[in-house]
Short mmCIF file of C-alpha atoms and ligand atoms in Angstrom, two decimals:
data_model
loop_
_atom_site.label_atom_id
_atom_site.label_comp_id
_atom_site.label_asym_id
_atom_site.label_seq_id
_atom_site.Cartn_x
_atom_site.Cartn_y
_atom_site.Cartn_z
CA MET A 1 10.84 -5.90 17.76
CA LYS A 2 10.08 -3.02 20.14
CA ASP A 3 11.26 0.45 19.12
CA GLY A 4 12.35 2.01 22.45
CA TYR A 5 13.15 5.38 20.85
CA LEU A 6 9.57 5.71 19.57
CA ASP A 7 8.17 5.22 23.09
CA PHE A 8 10.76 7.63 24.54
CA ALA A 9 9.97 10.30 21.92
CA ASN A 10 6.32 10.12 22.91
CA SER A 11 6.92 10.44 26.67
CA PRO A 12 6.75 13.99 28.21
CA PHE A 13 10.46 14.05 29.14
CA GLY A 14 11.61 12.37 25.92
CA ALA A 15 9.61 14.77 23.75
CA LYS A 16 11.26 17.79 25.45
CA LEU A 17 14.75 16.37 25.13
CA ILE A 18 14.28 15.37 21.51
CA ASN A 19 12.95 18.84 20.67
CA ALA A 20 15.91 20.50 22.38
CA LEU A 21 18.40 18.28 20.52
CA GLY A 22 16.57 18.56 17.18
CA LEU A 23 16.37 14.77 16.79
CA PRO A 24 13.79 12.98 14.61
CA LYS A 25 10.42 12.86 16.36
CA PRO A 26 8.40 9.82 15.36
CA LEU A 27 4.68 9.86 16.21
CA GLN A 28 2.65 6.81 17.27
CA LEU A 29 0.87 6.16 13.98
CA GLU A 30 -2.91 5.70 13.98
CA ARG A 31 -3.77 2.20 12.80
CA TYR A 32 -7.09 0.75 11.76
CA GLN A 33 -9.31 -0.64 14.52
CA ALA A 34 -12.12 -2.93 13.42
CA GLY A 35 -15.41 -1.05 13.22
CA GLN A 36 -14.00 2.49 13.02
CA PRO A 37 -15.09 4.86 10.22
CA VAL A 38 -12.92 5.13 7.10
CA ILE A 39 -12.24 8.85 7.67
CA THR A 40 -12.11 10.24 11.21
CA GLY A 41 -12.50 13.97 10.50
CA SER A 42 -13.42 16.44 7.77
CA VAL A 43 -12.24 16.34 4.17
CA LEU A 44 -11.13 19.45 2.30
CA VAL A 45 -11.64 19.15 -1.46
CA GLY A 46 -9.78 21.18 -4.06
CA GLY A 47 -9.29 20.95 -7.78
CA GLY A 48 -7.71 22.40 -10.87
CA GLU A 49 -9.37 23.45 -14.09
CA GLN A 50 -12.08 21.18 -15.46
CA SER A 51 -11.81 18.63 -12.65
CA SER A 52 -13.42 15.50 -14.05
CA LEU A 53 -13.51 13.27 -10.99
CA LEU A 54 -15.67 15.34 -8.68
CA GLU A 55 -18.80 13.23 -9.23
CA ALA A 56 -16.86 10.02 -8.54
CA LEU A 57 -15.45 11.62 -5.39
CA ALA A 58 -18.90 12.66 -4.21
CA VAL A 59 -20.18 9.10 -4.65
CA PHE A 60 -17.23 7.81 -2.62
CA PHE A 61 -17.59 10.33 0.22
CA LYS A 62 -21.30 9.58 0.41
CA SER A 63 -20.54 5.86 0.63
CA VAL A 64 -18.18 6.34 3.60
CA GLY A 65 -20.32 9.01 5.29
CA ALA A 66 -17.63 11.71 5.17
CA GLN A 67 -18.11 15.39 5.95
CA THR A 68 -16.57 17.47 3.15
CA LEU A 69 -15.63 21.12 2.69
CA ALA A 70 -14.93 23.09 -0.48
CA HIS A 71 -11.74 25.10 -0.92
CA ASP A 72 -12.22 28.72 -2.06
CA LYS A 73 -11.03 27.97 -5.56
CA LEU A 74 -13.41 25.00 -6.01
CA PRO A 75 -16.81 26.51 -5.10
CA GLN A 76 -18.53 24.09 -7.49
CA TRP A 77 -17.78 21.27 -5.03
CA VAL A 78 -20.67 22.48 -2.87
CA SER A 79 -23.25 21.84 -5.58
CA VAL A 80 -21.68 18.52 -6.68
CA ALA A 81 -21.63 17.36 -3.06
CA ASN A 82 -25.15 18.57 -2.31
CA LYS A 83 -26.44 16.79 -5.41
CA ALA A 84 -24.93 13.56 -4.06
CA GLY A 85 -26.65 14.15 -0.71
CA LEU A 86 -23.47 14.99 1.21
CA THR A 87 -23.29 17.42 4.09
CA THR A 88 -20.87 20.07 2.93
CA GLY A 89 -19.87 23.70 3.24
CA ARG A 90 -17.16 26.23 2.37
CA TRP A 91 -13.85 25.81 4.21
CA SER A 92 -12.64 29.41 4.21
CA LEU A 93 -14.62 32.63 4.24
CA ASN A 94 -13.34 36.16 3.53
CA GLY A 95 -9.76 34.91 3.26
CA GLU A 96 -9.80 33.32 6.76
CA LYS A 97 -8.61 29.73 6.93
CA GLY A 98 -11.11 27.13 7.97
CA GLU A 99 -11.12 24.30 10.49
CA LYS A 100 -8.49 21.57 10.86
CA VAL A 101 -9.15 18.64 8.56
CA LYS A 102 -8.10 14.99 8.42
CA VAL A 103 -7.95 14.65 4.64
CA LEU A 104 -6.94 16.82 1.69
CA VAL A 105 -8.08 15.64 -1.74
CA PHE A 106 -7.18 17.51 -4.90
CA ASP A 107 -8.65 16.60 -8.27
CA ALA A 108 -5.98 17.46 -10.86
CA SER A 109 -7.50 15.24 -13.56
CA GLY A 110 -8.53 18.16 -15.78
CA MET A 111 -5.16 19.90 -15.82
CA THR A 112 -3.75 20.03 -19.35
CA ASP A 113 -0.86 22.50 -19.16
CA SER A 114 1.91 23.40 -16.73
CA THR A 115 0.65 27.00 -16.59
CA GLN A 116 -2.31 25.67 -14.57
CA SER A 117 -0.11 24.44 -11.72
CA ASP A 118 -0.89 27.52 -9.56
CA ALA A 119 -4.09 25.79 -8.47
CA LEU A 120 -1.93 23.19 -6.70
CA TYR A 121 0.08 25.89 -5.02
CA TRP A 122 -2.97 27.75 -3.68
CA PHE A 123 -4.69 24.66 -2.33
CA PHE A 124 -1.71 23.14 -0.54
CA HIS A 125 -0.28 26.52 0.53
CA ASP A 126 -3.59 27.34 2.21
CA ALA A 127 -4.28 23.93 3.69
CA ALA A 128 -0.93 22.35 4.64
CA ARG A 129 -0.97 23.71 8.20
CA SER A 130 -4.59 22.69 8.69
CA LEU A 131 -3.95 18.96 8.32
CA LEU A 132 -4.39 17.02 11.56
CA PRO A 133 -1.75 14.48 12.74
CA CYS A 134 -1.85 11.21 10.76
CA GLY A 135 -3.74 13.14 8.08
CA ARG A 136 -4.09 11.93 4.52
CA VAL A 137 -3.42 13.66 1.19
CA VAL A 138 -4.51 12.23 -2.15
CA VAL A 139 -4.01 13.93 -5.50
CA LEU A 140 -5.97 12.48 -8.41
CA GLY A 141 -4.73 12.70 -11.99
CA ARG A 142 -4.80 10.98 -15.36
CA PRO A 143 -2.03 8.51 -16.32
CA PRO A 144 0.56 10.50 -18.33
CA GLU A 145 1.01 7.55 -20.72
CA GLU A 146 -2.68 7.83 -21.65
CA CYS A 147 -2.76 11.62 -22.16
CA ILE A 148 -3.57 12.94 -25.61
CA SER A 149 -1.02 15.76 -25.74
CA PRO A 150 2.57 16.12 -24.49
CA ARG A 151 1.57 19.20 -22.47
CA GLN A 152 -1.15 17.30 -20.66
CA ALA A 153 1.21 14.36 -20.03
CA THR A 154 3.80 16.81 -18.70
CA ILE A 155 1.61 18.45 -16.06
CA GLN A 156 0.13 15.09 -15.08
CA ARG A 157 3.63 13.63 -14.59
CA ALA A 158 4.58 16.74 -12.59
CA LEU A 159 2.06 15.71 -9.92
CA GLU A 160 4.51 13.04 -8.75
CA GLY A 161 7.00 15.68 -7.65
CA LEU A 162 4.30 17.44 -5.66
CA THR A 163 3.00 14.40 -3.79
CA ARG A 164 6.42 12.97 -3.02
CA SER A 165 7.53 16.34 -1.63
CA LEU A 166 4.35 16.75 0.42
CA GLY A 167 4.98 13.32 1.94
CA LYS A 168 8.35 14.58 3.14
CA GLU A 169 7.13 18.00 4.33
CA LEU A 170 3.92 17.28 6.19
CA LYS A 171 5.45 15.16 8.98
CA LYS A 172 3.33 14.17 12.09
CA GLY A 173 2.49 10.79 10.57
CA CYS A 174 0.75 12.33 7.53
CA THR A 175 0.91 10.56 4.17
CA ALA A 176 0.58 11.79 0.56
CA GLN A 177 -0.19 9.72 -2.53
CA LEU A 178 -0.92 10.24 -6.21
CA VAL A 179 -3.68 8.20 -7.84
CA TYR A 180 -3.79 8.10 -11.64
CA VAL A 181 -7.27 7.16 -12.82
CA SER A 182 -7.71 5.97 -16.42
CA GLU A 183 -10.63 7.40 -18.43
CA GLY A 184 -13.53 5.02 -17.82
CA ALA A 185 -12.10 3.71 -14.52
CA GLU A 186 -13.80 6.35 -12.32
CA ALA A 187 -16.13 3.77 -10.76
CA GLN A 188 -13.13 1.65 -9.66
CA LEU A 189 -11.81 4.21 -7.17
CA GLU A 190 -13.59 3.13 -4.01
CA SER A 191 -11.34 0.35 -2.67
CA THR A 192 -8.25 2.50 -3.28
CA LEU A 193 -9.65 5.59 -1.56
CA ARG A 194 -10.91 3.48 1.34
CA PHE A 195 -7.34 2.28 1.80
CA LEU A 196 -5.39 5.48 1.16
CA LEU A 197 -7.65 7.81 3.18
CA SER A 198 -7.92 5.57 6.25
CA PRO A 199 -5.48 4.48 8.98
CA ARG A 200 -5.04 1.20 7.05
CA SER A 201 -2.35 2.98 5.00
CA ALA A 202 -0.44 4.21 8.08
CA TYR A 203 3.02 3.33 6.69
CA VAL A 204 2.40 3.96 2.96
CA SER A 205 3.49 7.36 1.65
CA GLY A 206 4.83 8.97 -1.52
CA GLN A 207 3.29 6.27 -3.70
CA VAL A 208 1.81 6.39 -7.19
CA VAL A 209 -1.20 4.13 -7.79
CA ARG A 210 -2.75 3.40 -11.17
CA VAL A 211 -6.46 2.60 -11.24
CA ARG A 212 -7.52 1.18 -14.57
CA LYS A 213 -10.67 -0.20 -16.19
CA PRO A 214 -11.75 -3.35 -14.38
CA VAL A 215 -10.20 -6.72 -15.02
CA GLY A 216 -13.10 -9.18 -15.26
CA SER A 217 -16.47 -8.17 -13.85
CA PRO A 218 -16.21 -5.67 -11.01
CA GLN A 219 -17.55 -6.84 -7.66
CA GLN A 220 -18.70 -4.65 -4.81
CA PRO A 221 -18.56 -6.21 -1.33
CA ALA A 222 -21.96 -6.30 0.37
CA ASP A 223 -20.19 -5.38 3.63
CA TRP A 224 -16.89 -3.49 3.30
CA SER A 225 -15.76 -4.59 6.77
CA GLN A 226 -16.02 -8.23 5.58
CA ALA A 227 -14.79 -7.62 2.04
CA LEU A 228 -13.20 -11.08 1.80
CA ALA A 229 -16.19 -13.03 3.11
CA GLY A 230 -16.51 -16.34 1.26
CA LYS A 231 -13.00 -16.07 -0.22
CA LYS A 232 -10.34 -18.76 0.17
CA VAL A 233 -6.90 -17.26 0.53
CA LEU A 234 -3.49 -18.98 0.47
CA VAL A 235 -0.79 -17.16 2.44
CA THR A 236 2.76 -18.53 2.18
CA GLY A 237 5.29 -18.05 4.97
CA ALA A 238 2.40 -17.60 7.41
CA SER A 239 3.87 -19.06 10.62
CA ARG A 240 5.35 -15.75 11.81
CA GLY A 241 6.24 -12.14 10.99
CA ILE A 242 4.55 -10.46 8.06
CA GLY A 243 2.91 -13.70 6.87
CA ALA A 244 1.18 -14.27 10.22
CA ALA A 245 -0.11 -10.67 10.13
CA ILE A 246 -1.40 -11.14 6.57
CA ALA A 247 -3.26 -14.31 7.64
CA GLU A 248 -4.80 -12.47 10.62
CA VAL A 249 -5.90 -9.41 8.63
CA MET A 250 -7.34 -11.59 5.84
CA ALA A 251 -9.33 -13.54 8.45
CA ARG A 252 -10.48 -10.28 10.08
CA GLU A 253 -11.88 -9.30 6.67
CA GLY A 254 -13.85 -12.55 6.49
CA ALA A 255 -11.56 -14.82 4.44
CA THR A 256 -10.95 -18.52 5.03
CA VAL A 257 -7.17 -18.70 5.21
CA ILE A 258 -4.92 -21.58 4.19
CA ALA A 259 -1.73 -20.78 6.09
CA LEU A 260 1.37 -22.37 4.54
CA ASP A 261 4.91 -22.69 5.84
CA VAL A 262 7.81 -25.17 5.86
CA PRO A 263 7.29 -28.36 7.91
CA GLN A 264 9.93 -27.14 10.44
CA ALA A 265 7.59 -24.22 11.27
CA GLN A 266 4.62 -26.50 12.02
CA ALA A 267 4.19 -25.34 15.64
CA GLY A 268 3.96 -21.64 14.73
CA LEU A 269 1.79 -22.45 11.75
CA ASP A 270 -0.69 -24.44 13.84
CA GLU A 271 -0.88 -21.56 16.33
CA VAL A 272 -1.66 -19.01 13.59
CA ALA A 273 -4.22 -21.30 11.92
CA LYS A 274 -5.96 -21.99 15.24
CA LYS A 275 -6.10 -18.30 16.17
CA ILE A 276 -7.82 -17.32 12.91
CA GLY A 277 -9.94 -20.42 12.35
CA GLY A 278 -7.97 -21.31 9.21
CA THR A 279 -6.10 -24.41 8.09
CA ALA A 280 -2.37 -25.14 8.28
CA LEU A 281 -0.53 -26.50 5.25
CA ALA A 282 3.06 -27.62 5.93
CA LEU A 283 4.89 -27.53 2.60
CA ASP A 284 8.27 -26.35 1.36
CA ILE A 285 7.33 -24.27 -1.71
CA GLY A 286 10.89 -24.61 -3.03
CA VAL A 287 10.57 -28.31 -3.91
CA PRO A 288 9.65 -29.23 -7.52
CA GLU A 289 6.41 -31.02 -6.55
CA ALA A 290 5.02 -27.99 -4.63
CA PRO A 291 2.96 -26.47 -7.49
CA LYS A 292 1.11 -29.76 -8.12
CA LYS A 293 0.43 -30.26 -4.41
CA LEU A 294 -1.05 -26.77 -4.21
CA VAL A 295 -3.17 -27.28 -7.33
CA ASP A 296 -4.54 -30.56 -5.90
CA ALA A 297 -5.26 -28.96 -2.51
CA ALA A 298 -7.03 -25.99 -4.13
CA LEU A 299 -9.10 -28.08 -6.54
CA ALA A 300 -10.18 -30.34 -3.65
CA GLN A 301 -11.69 -27.18 -2.09
CA GLY A 302 -13.34 -25.95 -5.29
CA GLY A 303 -10.51 -23.52 -6.09
CA TRP A 304 -8.91 -20.61 -4.24
CA ASP A 305 -9.59 -16.91 -4.76
CA VAL A 306 -6.36 -15.26 -3.61
CA ILE A 307 -2.70 -16.27 -3.49
CA VAL A 308 -0.33 -14.22 -1.34
CA HIS A 309 3.31 -15.00 -2.10
CA ASN A 310 4.88 -13.84 1.15
CA ALA A 311 7.42 -16.61 1.96
CA GLY A 312 10.93 -15.32 1.50
CA ILE A 313 14.48 -15.86 2.66
CA THR A 314 17.72 -13.89 2.84
CA ARG A 315 21.21 -15.38 2.53
CA ASP A 316 23.31 -12.21 2.60
CA LYS A 317 26.93 -12.12 1.37
CA THR A 318 28.78 -9.83 -1.02
CA ILE A 319 28.80 -11.51 -4.40
CA ALA A 320 32.53 -12.22 -4.24
CA ASN A 321 32.00 -14.19 -1.01
CA MET A 322 28.70 -15.83 -1.95
CA LYS A 323 28.54 -19.59 -2.57
CA GLU A 324 26.50 -20.66 -5.59
CA HIS A 325 23.90 -22.50 -3.49
CA LEU A 326 23.08 -19.32 -1.55
CA TRP A 327 22.33 -17.56 -4.82
CA GLN A 328 20.21 -20.45 -6.07
CA GLN A 329 18.22 -20.90 -2.82
CA VAL A 330 17.19 -17.25 -2.66
CA VAL A 331 16.25 -16.92 -6.33
CA ASN A 332 14.36 -20.21 -6.17
CA VAL A 333 12.30 -19.54 -3.02
CA ASN A 334 11.70 -15.82 -3.56
CA LEU A 335 11.06 -15.78 -7.31
CA SER A 336 11.09 -18.99 -9.37
CA THR A 337 8.62 -20.79 -7.05
CA GLN A 338 6.18 -17.89 -7.44
CA GLU A 339 6.39 -18.17 -11.23
CA ARG A 340 5.89 -21.96 -11.14
CA ILE A 341 2.99 -21.79 -8.67
CA ASN A 342 1.24 -19.01 -10.62
CA ASP A 343 1.59 -20.88 -13.91
CA ALA A 344 0.23 -24.13 -12.43
CA MET A 345 -2.61 -22.49 -10.46
CA VAL A 346 -3.80 -20.38 -13.38
CA ALA A 347 -3.49 -23.11 -16.06
CA SER A 348 -5.45 -25.60 -13.94
CA GLY A 349 -8.15 -23.13 -12.89
CA ALA A 350 -7.18 -23.79 -9.25
CA LEU A 351 -6.96 -20.00 -8.93
CA LYS A 352 -10.48 -18.97 -9.85
CA SER A 353 -11.36 -16.47 -12.54
CA GLY A 354 -11.62 -13.09 -10.82
CA GLY A 355 -8.75 -14.24 -8.60
CA ARG A 356 -6.03 -12.12 -7.07
CA ILE A 357 -2.28 -12.71 -6.86
CA VAL A 358 -0.36 -10.51 -4.44
CA CYS A 359 3.43 -10.77 -4.22
CA VAL A 360 5.87 -9.48 -1.64
CA SER A 361 8.86 -7.70 -3.14
CA SER A 362 11.20 -5.41 -1.18
CA ILE A 363 12.78 -1.98 -1.47
CA SER A 364 16.03 -3.94 -1.90
CA GLY A 365 14.59 -4.99 -5.24
CA ILE A 366 14.10 -1.32 -6.15
CA ALA A 367 17.25 0.26 -4.73
CA GLY A 368 19.65 -2.68 -4.45
CA ASN A 369 21.49 -3.36 -1.22
CA MET A 370 25.03 -4.17 -0.16
CA GLY A 371 25.40 -7.92 0.43
CA GLN A 372 22.03 -8.69 -1.16
CA THR A 373 22.67 -9.28 -4.87
CA ASN A 374 20.77 -12.59 -4.72
CA TYR A 375 17.88 -11.13 -2.70
CA ALA A 376 17.66 -7.97 -4.85
CA VAL A 377 17.64 -10.07 -8.04
CA SER A 378 14.76 -12.13 -6.64
CA LYS A 379 12.76 -9.11 -5.41
CA ALA A 380 13.34 -7.03 -8.57
CA GLY A 381 12.32 -10.13 -10.51
CA VAL A 382 9.03 -10.18 -8.58
CA ILE A 383 8.37 -6.65 -9.88
CA GLY A 384 9.18 -7.79 -13.42
CA MET A 385 6.83 -10.75 -13.03
CA VAL A 386 3.97 -8.54 -11.79
CA GLN A 387 4.36 -6.02 -14.58
CA SER A 388 4.74 -8.57 -17.37
CA GLN A 389 2.00 -10.93 -16.16
CA ALA A 390 -0.63 -8.24 -15.45
CA PRO A 391 -1.90 -7.89 -19.05
CA ILE A 392 -1.80 -11.66 -19.63
CA LEU A 393 -3.69 -12.51 -16.44
CA ALA A 394 -6.19 -9.70 -17.10
CA GLU A 395 -7.60 -11.82 -19.92
CA LYS A 396 -8.62 -14.37 -17.27
CA GLY A 397 -10.02 -11.72 -14.95
CA ILE A 398 -7.09 -12.15 -12.54
CA THR A 399 -5.13 -9.23 -11.07
CA ILE A 400 -1.50 -9.34 -9.94
CA ASN A 401 0.19 -6.70 -7.79
CA ALA A 402 3.09 -6.44 -5.36
CA VAL A 403 3.94 -4.69 -2.14
CA ALA A 404 7.55 -3.69 -1.56
CA PRO A 405 8.11 -3.37 2.20
CA GLY A 406 10.85 -1.17 3.62
CA PHE A 407 11.98 -1.60 7.21
CA ILE A 408 9.33 -3.69 8.98
CA GLU A 409 9.70 -4.76 12.64
CA THR A 410 10.09 -8.56 12.36
CA GLN A 411 12.58 -11.29 13.30
CA MET A 412 14.24 -10.66 9.91
CA THR A 413 15.05 -7.03 10.80
CA ALA A 414 15.73 -7.75 14.49
CA ALA A 415 18.74 -9.76 13.26
CA ILE A 416 20.32 -6.66 11.62
CA PRO A 417 23.30 -5.15 13.56
CA PHE A 418 22.22 -2.23 15.84
CA ALA A 419 23.69 0.75 13.93
CA ILE A 420 22.41 -0.39 10.54
CA ARG A 421 19.03 -1.26 12.09
CA GLU A 422 18.67 2.22 13.62
CA ALA A 423 19.53 3.87 10.29
CA GLY A 424 17.03 1.67 8.45
CA ARG A 425 14.33 2.50 10.98
CA ARG A 426 14.73 6.29 10.92
CA MET A 427 15.57 7.05 7.27
CA ASN A 428 11.98 7.59 6.18
CA SER A 429 9.27 10.23 6.43
CA MET A 430 7.76 8.54 9.54
CA SER A 431 11.15 8.22 11.37
CA GLN A 432 10.20 4.69 12.44
CA GLY A 433 9.88 1.14 11.19
CA GLY A 434 6.59 -0.26 9.96
CA GLN A 435 4.59 -3.04 11.58
CA PRO A 436 3.74 -6.35 9.85
CA VAL A 437 0.08 -5.25 9.92
CA ASP A 438 0.94 -2.31 7.64
CA VAL A 439 2.06 -4.71 4.90
CA ALA A 440 -0.97 -6.91 5.55
CA GLU A 441 -3.43 -4.02 5.13
CA ALA A 442 -1.91 -3.10 1.74
CA ILE A 443 -2.17 -6.72 0.62
CA CYS A 444 -5.82 -6.80 1.70
CA TRP A 445 -6.53 -3.75 -0.46
CA PHE A 446 -5.10 -5.55 -3.51
CA ALA A 447 -7.02 -8.73 -2.60
CA ASN A 448 -10.34 -6.89 -2.23
CA PRO A 449 -12.92 -8.06 -4.81
CA ALA A 450 -13.60 -4.38 -5.55
CA SER A 451 -9.95 -3.86 -6.58
CA SER A 452 -10.52 -5.19 -10.08
CA GLY A 453 -9.17 -1.95 -11.56
CA ILE A 454 -5.84 -2.41 -9.85
CA THR A 455 -3.30 -4.63 -11.56
CA GLY A 456 0.39 -4.37 -12.34
CA ASN A 457 0.94 -2.00 -9.40
CA VAL A 458 3.97 -2.13 -7.11
CA ILE A 459 3.36 -0.19 -3.92
CA ARG A 460 6.02 0.41 -1.31
CA VAL A 461 5.11 0.01 2.34
CA CYS A 462 8.15 1.85 3.62
CA GLY A 463 7.05 5.10 5.31
CA GLN A 464 8.55 6.82 2.23
CA SER A 465 12.01 5.45 2.86
CA LEU A 466 14.88 7.50 1.48
CA ILE A 467 16.36 4.27 0.13
CA GLY A 468 15.45 3.88 -3.52
CA ALA A 469 13.01 6.79 -3.30
N1 NAD B 501 10.88 -7.65 7.46
C1 NAD B 501 11.16 -6.75 6.56
O1 NAD B 501 11.57 -5.64 6.90
C2 NAD B 501 10.97 -7.03 5.09
C3 NAD B 501 11.31 -6.02 4.18
C4 NAD B 501 11.13 -6.25 2.84
C5 NAD B 501 10.59 -7.43 2.39
N2 NAD B 501 10.27 -8.41 3.28
C6 NAD B 501 9.71 -9.65 2.74
O2 NAD B 501 8.51 -9.95 3.44
C7 NAD B 501 8.32 -11.36 3.47
C8 NAD B 501 8.12 -11.81 4.92
O3 NAD B 501 9.23 -11.37 5.67
P1 NAD B 501 9.37 -11.57 7.26
O4 NAD B 501 10.17 -10.42 7.74
O5 NAD B 501 8.05 -11.83 7.86
O6 NAD B 501 10.30 -12.84 7.27
P2 NAD B 501 10.33 -14.11 8.23
O7 NAD B 501 11.65 -14.76 8.02
O8 NAD B 501 9.94 -13.74 9.61
O9 NAD B 501 9.17 -15.02 7.59
C9 NAD B 501 9.30 -15.66 6.34
C10 NAD B 501 8.52 -16.95 6.41
O10 NAD B 501 8.65 -17.62 5.15
C11 NAD B 501 8.81 -18.99 5.42
N3 NAD B 501 9.51 -19.69 4.33
C12 NAD B 501 10.78 -19.51 3.94
N4 NAD B 501 11.08 -20.38 2.96
C13 NAD B 501 9.97 -21.11 2.73
C14 NAD B 501 9.67 -22.18 1.85
N5 NAD B 501 10.60 -22.67 1.02
N6 NAD B 501 8.43 -22.71 1.88
C15 NAD B 501 7.48 -22.23 2.72
N7 NAD B 501 7.72 -21.21 3.58
C16 NAD B 501 8.96 -20.68 3.59
C17 NAD B 501 9.67 -19.02 6.69
O11 NAD B 501 9.62 -20.28 7.33
C18 NAD B 501 9.06 -17.89 7.48
O12 NAD B 501 8.02 -18.33 8.31
C19 NAD B 501 9.55 -11.98 2.81
O13 NAD B 501 9.26 -12.25 1.45
C20 NAD B 501 10.57 -10.88 2.92
O14 NAD B 501 11.56 -10.98 1.93
C21 NAD B 501 10.45 -8.24 4.62
#
């Protein structure tokens, strides 16, 4: 659905009026265009004591052809970067601030005590005003649960407060994330940084990502712009909305897409499949025979590589007014079918080893929502499934992750009454709703063959919504 206020706020007259009235000022977010570079501007690099991820960062920036600059307090970046063959220089000289940059990256992995937090202050105090619109901030740390001392775990956990606050302060479409990298997982960073530092993550902010040692054997795409080439991907609920966008983005990345939806949605499904050169599969995933039908279809094609559980329904009523069948329908379609399909696909080998499962949860499953007890149970259950299955599926080289969308402009949200819809749209750090493509890009990052170090993650695509934050 079109957001008229967003267009108005970006017109010359609208911008003046909105400034004068002090109203929220959403910016047209930059979104990924096929063929564009990962980072469209310079990168300022900072770090705390004993930063341990600088070499991994240099390898990444070299791979994406980025131009980097060293903050005053991290002069050693120049030699690390030069050694990796990167063009680099110092950002500030004689106390003068340097040029505007598109990305701020701070390596906090070596910080072991809260008394070292000043390094964070100096870097972000100096650089905050130098970040260009739709800029990106990533802070890298070590997972607190893997730290060897309580003091180290404490300062590492403290990084969450910093990044979440930066996401709220920076405005102008900028995002801020925290990436915890396990010891030994340094080489798994690339797919995550490619996502978080590019316009692909336009509507993702204030998130905490855990990058771990690889599940199965790590794979590097030969061509990052066709990362899913040769992969067969099932997308459920693909006839419209977020599912159609997922199918399109997967196809853009080179995948062969099997687009599934209920038989009643055949017309829309055929249109999507035709547009992306995929196949249409009309099937109600809620029926008991669905898992077997999917296993048979996958095995007939030599197995599938990725399953995206996007199909979902709402049947909103307060629990006192809700009929039992409305509860059962929602829990069945949104949660139990995913469990049954995963079990059948994994047990039969129809989902290949090295496969990816990506689920669609919701911020309702994190925060709860009035009139959505059934929906919130199903979406919180998806999070439980992802977290409990991740270590089990890792033994088969399969990853499982979820996205939790906030307010996304689709037919589902167009049906919300005006006042509630406007509140849902604006109550986030971007002051606007997300687009289906924003959810699709996050799902593609999880599905990437190079994302073998990412499992058990639940990432919100919500513009850092205040709901459940
Ligand atoms: N739109 C949002 O703001 C938002 C926010 C949070 C989460 N989500 C989740 O994102 C997913 C997609 O949402 P959307 O807004 O695109 O919704 P949508 O209603 O536009 O699309 C959902 C699709 O799922 C299909 N589907 C439903 N039941 C099915 C079944 N039994 N078998 C096969 N297909 C079935 C529908 O036919 C439909 O095409 C859902 O899981 C939804 O809960 C959406």
